[in-house]
Amino acid sequence: EAQVTQNPRYLITVTGKKLTVTCSQNMNHEYMSWYRQDPGLGLRQIYYSMNVEVTDKGDVPEGYKVSRKEKRNFPLILESPSPNQTSLYFCASSSHRGRAYEQYFGPGTRLTVT
Amino acid sequence: GENVEQHPSTLSVQEGDSAVIKCTYSDSASNYFPWYKQELGKGPQLIIDIRSNVGEKKDQRIAVTLNKTAKHFSLHITETQPEDSAVYFCAASSANNFGNEKLTFGTGTRLTIIP
């Protein structure tokens, strides 16, 4: 089954404790992206990757890092989480590098930073 | 950059009636306008999209219209059913500083179908 998986689905952590949210897709997609969803703000792009070893900032990259060492994986790293990073996070992938075509979203990771 | 506004933020309609959600965008160069449906506890899923060379597109009970002159597009759901209850997001594509297209999303509409 074609899908985007994220882990963990739920995470409660404390300020400053480094964490990683994993994302993996099995569709051989070149384009992958991370979004955060906050009430009243919709989906905002954090980082995206056009292909292996090619990443760039989205609209709200501060406080986040990403890496793309393999085509299927695109982890999101919070080196020193803060309460304002409490949010619902989605990973997405698309088959069209650099083009706005259908994006397939993962199920989401709800992060709480206390 | 692109700015997408979506209205209303919440919408309740009687089962069987129609629902309309409207979006406006700011970048006249945008040329791809998808609509995503997000059910509770799940990620958004594409339900319909339209490109700027088309004014209207239909898929069974769902239709999208686009007015490029006015820079607005709308989602129409007819004969609504309880399973249509969800959050709906519009989006518009635009080119970033590197010439790559990215999607800018609206703020979402929570649609509730009243049985």
Tab-separated table of C-alpha atoms in Angstrom:
chain	number	residue	atom	x	y	z
A	1	GLU	CA	0.000	0.000	0.000
A	2	ALA	CA	1.316	3.418	-1.013
A	3	GLN	CA	1.734	5.502	2.082
A	4	VAL	CA	3.636	8.057	4.116
A	5	THR	CA	4.387	6.974	7.668
A	6	GLN	CA	5.386	9.120	10.613
A	7	ASN	CA	6.671	8.196	14.049
A	8	PRO	CA	5.851	8.817	16.735
A	9	ARG	CA	2.193	9.761	16.361
A	10	TYR	CA	2.122	11.464	19.749
A	11	LEU	CA	4.980	12.936	21.734
A	12	ILE	CA	5.168	14.905	24.963
A	13	THR	CA	8.577	16.315	25.807
A	14	VAL	CA	10.237	19.038	27.827
A	15	THR	CA	11.901	22.227	26.702
A	16	GLY	CA	15.400	21.704	25.382
A	17	LYS	CA	15.340	17.932	24.965
A	18	LYS	CA	16.342	17.072	21.415
A	19	LEU	CA	13.873	14.999	19.440
A	20	THR	CA	13.454	13.543	15.974
A	21	VAL	CA	10.234	12.802	14.127
A	22	THR	CA	10.717	10.266	11.384
A	23	CYS	CA	8.994	10.254	8.008
A	24	SER	CA	9.154	7.549	5.402
A	25	GLN	CA	7.413	7.050	2.047
A	26	ASN	CA	7.261	3.936	-0.122
A	27	MET	CA	6.261	5.600	-3.406
A	28	ASN	CA	9.767	6.473	-4.645
A	29	HIS	CA	8.825	10.161	-4.530
A	30	GLU	CA	11.537	12.737	-5.042
A	31	TYR	CA	9.811	15.637	-3.282
A	32	MET	CA	9.184	15.569	0.468
A	33	SER	CA	8.044	18.285	2.818
A	34	TRP	CA	7.237	19.023	6.450
A	35	TYR	CA	4.295	21.154	7.570
A	36	ARG	CA	2.972	22.276	10.910
A	37	GLN	CA	-0.728	22.797	11.504
A	38	ASP	CA	-1.931	25.276	14.085
A	39	PRO	CA	-5.491	26.429	14.805
A	40	GLY	CA	-6.456	29.376	12.643
A	41	LEU	CA	-3.195	29.240	10.692
A	42	GLY	CA	-3.707	26.268	8.411
A	43	LEU	CA	-0.722	24.308	7.132
A	44	ARG	CA	2.608	26.069	7.005
A	45	GLN	CA	5.658	24.603	5.321
A	46	ILE	CA	8.735	24.120	7.522
A	47	TYR	CA	11.272	22.526	5.168
A	48	TYR	CA	11.194	20.695	1.888
A	49	SER	CA	13.498	18.453	-0.091
A	50	MET	CA	13.690	18.181	-3.850
A	51	ASN	CA	15.805	15.030	-3.780
A	52	VAL	CA	18.506	13.237	-1.791
A	53	GLU	CA	20.888	15.720	-0.167
A	54	VAL	CA	18.815	18.673	-1.449
A	55	THR	CA	16.839	20.524	1.223
A	56	ASP	CA	15.616	24.080	1.665
A	57	LYS	CA	13.679	26.256	4.047
A	58	GLY	CA	9.961	26.725	3.847
A	59	ASP	CA	7.967	29.495	5.491
A	60	VAL	CA	8.636	28.684	9.162
A	61	PRO	CA	12.047	26.946	9.425
A	62	GLU	CA	13.313	28.506	12.672
A	63	GLY	CA	14.071	25.923	15.340
A	64	TYR	CA	13.987	22.947	12.970
A	65	LYS	CA	16.475	20.900	10.988
A	66	VAL	CA	16.016	18.217	8.366
A	67	SER	CA	18.147	15.769	6.462
A	68	ARG	CA	17.629	13.693	3.319
A	69	LYS	CA	20.240	10.973	3.173
A	70	GLU	CA	17.929	8.448	1.521
A	71	LYS	CA	15.131	8.997	-0.943
A	72	ARG	CA	12.460	7.404	1.239
A	73	ASN	CA	13.272	9.119	4.566
A	74	PHE	CA	12.991	12.736	5.633
A	75	PRO	CA	13.349	13.183	9.407
A	76	LEU	CA	12.473	16.404	11.217
A	77	ILE	CA	14.837	17.355	14.025
A	78	LEU	CA	14.127	19.734	16.882
A	79	GLU	CA	17.497	20.283	18.551
A	80	SER	CA	16.130	22.367	21.449
A	81	PRO	CA	12.336	22.266	21.446
A	82	SER	CA	10.396	25.157	22.912
A	83	PRO	CA	6.703	25.443	23.890
A	84	ASN	CA	5.916	27.455	20.737
A	85	GLN	CA	6.756	24.334	18.726
A	86	THR	CA	3.784	22.546	20.239
A	87	SER	CA	1.815	21.684	17.133
A	88	LEU	CA	0.508	19.011	14.783
A	89	TYR	CA	3.164	18.050	12.244
A	90	PHE	CA	2.643	16.490	8.835
A	91	CYS	CA	5.110	14.990	6.424
A	92	ALA	CA	4.159	14.894	2.749
A	93	SER	CA	5.633	13.570	-0.474
A	94	SER	CA	5.033	14.146	-4.153
A	95	SER	CA	6.202	12.535	-7.356
A	96	HIS	CA	6.813	15.811	-9.161
A	97	ARG	CA	10.057	17.422	-8.093
A	98	GLY	CA	9.681	21.160	-7.895
A	99	ARG	CA	6.158	21.123	-9.256
A	100	ALA	CA	2.964	21.565	-7.364
A	101	TYR	CA	1.163	18.311	-7.882
A	102	GLU	CA	-0.746	16.082	-5.512
A	103	GLN	CA	0.961	15.696	-2.191
A	104	TYR	CA	0.447	12.587	-0.084
A	105	PHE	CA	0.325	13.340	3.611
A	106	GLY	CA	1.273	11.187	6.554
A	107	PRO	CA	-1.111	10.698	9.497
A	108	GLY	CA	0.448	13.449	11.594
A	109	THR	CA	2.509	13.738	14.777
A	110	ARG	CA	1.052	15.667	17.676
A	111	LEU	CA	3.892	17.229	19.635
A	112	THR	CA	3.557	18.887	23.045
A	113	VAL	CA	6.531	20.733	24.516
A	114	THR	CA	6.200	21.660	28.197
B	1	GLY	CA	4.910	35.499	-1.429
B	2	GLU	CA	1.512	33.966	-1.959
B	3	ASN	CA	-1.285	34.627	0.524
B	4	VAL	CA	-4.425	32.480	0.540
B	5	GLU	CA	-7.534	33.482	2.456
B	6	GLN	CA	-10.324	30.989	3.097
B	7	HIS	CA	-13.908	31.546	4.240
B	8	PRO	CA	-15.866	30.597	6.212
B	9	SER	CA	-13.846	29.057	9.024
B	10	THR	CA	-16.825	26.951	10.087
B	11	LEU	CA	-19.874	25.868	8.120
B	12	SER	CA	-22.876	23.788	9.124
B	13	VAL	CA	-25.346	22.570	6.544
B	14	GLN	CA	-28.316	20.251	6.626
B	15	GLU	CA	-27.757	16.853	5.080
B	16	GLY	CA	-28.727	16.964	1.431
B	17	ASP	CA	-28.086	20.688	1.064
B	18	SER	CA	-25.104	22.222	-0.740
B	19	ALA	CA	-21.944	23.629	0.818
B	20	VAL	CA	-19.691	26.289	-0.673
B	21	ILE	CA	-16.227	27.240	0.554
B	22	LYS	CA	-14.408	30.205	-0.955
B	23	CYS	CA	-10.737	31.127	-1.262
B	24	THR	CA	-8.853	34.100	-2.606
B	25	TYR	CA	-5.190	34.268	-3.521
B	26	SER	CA	-2.758	37.099	-4.087
B	27	ASP	CA	-0.139	35.888	-6.600
B	28	SER	CA	-1.453	36.270	-10.142
B	29	ALA	CA	1.234	33.800	-11.297
B	30	SER	CA	-0.316	30.952	-9.300
B	31	ASN	CA	-1.634	28.284	-11.630
B	32	TYR	CA	-2.579	25.226	-9.573
B	33	PHE	CA	-5.374	25.148	-7.008
B	34	PRO	CA	-5.999	21.937	-5.067
B	35	TRP	CA	-8.516	21.199	-2.343
B	36	TYR	CA	-7.692	18.863	0.518
B	37	LYS	CA	-10.030	17.117	2.953
B	38	GLN	CA	-8.808	16.301	6.442
B	39	GLU	CA	-10.779	13.826	8.500
B	40	LEU	CA	-10.361	13.595	12.240
B	41	GLY	CA	-7.006	12.095	13.191
B	42	LYS	CA	-5.770	11.848	9.626
B	43	GLY	CA	-3.602	13.780	7.236
B	44	PRO	CA	-5.071	15.936	4.462
B	45	GLN	CA	-6.088	14.118	1.302
B	46	LEU	CA	-6.505	15.633	-2.145
B	47	ILE	CA	-10.129	15.597	-3.306
B	48	ILE	CA	-10.040	17.779	-6.391
B	49	ASP	CA	-7.743	20.243	-8.108
B	50	ILE	CA	-7.900	22.725	-10.955
B	51	ARG	CA	-5.331	24.411	-13.144
B	52	SER	CA	-5.520	27.955	-14.407
B	53	ASN	CA	-6.420	27.019	-17.960
B	54	VAL	CA	-9.733	25.594	-16.740
B	55	GLY	CA	-12.673	27.509	-15.243
B	56	GLU	CA	-14.570	24.624	-13.674
B	57	LYS	CA	-14.025	20.987	-12.845
B	58	LYS	CA	-16.459	18.410	-11.513
B	59	ASP	CA	-16.110	15.031	-9.873
B	60	GLN	CA	-19.457	13.533	-8.889
B	61	ARG	CA	-20.818	15.703	-6.042
B	62	ILE	CA	-17.757	17.922	-5.857
B	63	ALA	CA	-16.934	20.832	-8.138
B	64	VAL	CA	-14.365	23.590	-8.122
B	65	THR	CA	-14.627	26.907	-9.946
B	66	LEU	CA	-11.813	29.325	-10.681
B	67	ASN	CA	-11.953	33.019	-11.541
B	68	LYS	CA	-8.415	34.090	-12.422
B	69	THR	CA	-9.385	37.690	-13.038
B	70	ALA	CA	-10.785	38.061	-9.553
B	71	LYS	CA	-8.217	35.656	-8.080
B	72	HIS	CA	-10.688	33.484	-6.283
B	73	PHE	CA	-11.736	29.859	-6.406
B	74	SER	CA	-14.482	27.900	-4.696
B	75	LEU	CA	-15.356	24.373	-3.656
B	76	HIS	CA	-18.944	23.229	-4.125
B	77	ILE	CA	-20.309	20.083	-2.526
B	78	THR	CA	-23.832	19.094	-3.531
B	79	GLU	CA	-26.206	16.643	-1.838
B	80	THR	CA	-24.067	16.660	1.276
B	81	GLN	CA	-23.761	13.498	3.361
B	82	PRO	CA	-22.568	12.901	6.933
B	83	GLU	CA	-19.231	11.581	5.635
B	84	ASP	CA	-18.545	15.000	4.123
B	85	SER	CA	-18.011	16.341	7.643
B	86	ALA	CA	-14.311	17.247	7.832
B	87	VAL	CA	-11.892	20.160	7.620
B	88	TYR	CA	-11.293	21.394	4.085
B	89	PHE	CA	-8.206	23.291	2.950
B	90	CYS	CA	-7.709	25.202	-0.255
B	91	ALA	CA	-4.228	25.880	-1.592
B	92	ALA	CA	-2.501	27.756	-4.376
B	93	SER	CA	0.821	27.098	-6.018
B	94	SER	CA	3.448	29.781	-6.422
B	95	ALA	CA	7.124	29.924	-7.317
B	96	ASN	CA	9.617	30.395	-4.507
B	97	ASN	CA	12.949	32.218	-4.804
B	98	PHE	CA	14.493	29.267	-6.610
B	99	GLY	CA	11.757	28.972	-9.192
B	100	ASN	CA	10.283	25.871	-7.590
B	101	GLU	CA	6.576	25.676	-7.016
B	102	LYS	CA	5.251	25.381	-3.495
B	103	LEU	CA	1.761	25.163	-2.086
B	104	THR	CA	0.391	27.849	0.198
B	105	PHE	CA	-2.621	26.655	2.172
B	106	GLY	CA	-5.673	28.478	3.400
B	107	THR	CA	-6.593	28.387	7.073
B	108	GLY	CA	-9.219	25.670	6.701
B	109	THR	CA	-13.004	25.317	6.936
B	110	ARG	CA	-14.609	22.942	9.395
B	111	LEU	CA	-17.692	21.572	7.633
B	112	THR	CA	-20.359	19.881	9.716
B	113	ILE	CA	-23.248	18.049	8.070
B	114	ILE	CA	-26.344	18.001	10.263
B	115	PRO	CA	-28.344	14.758	9.860
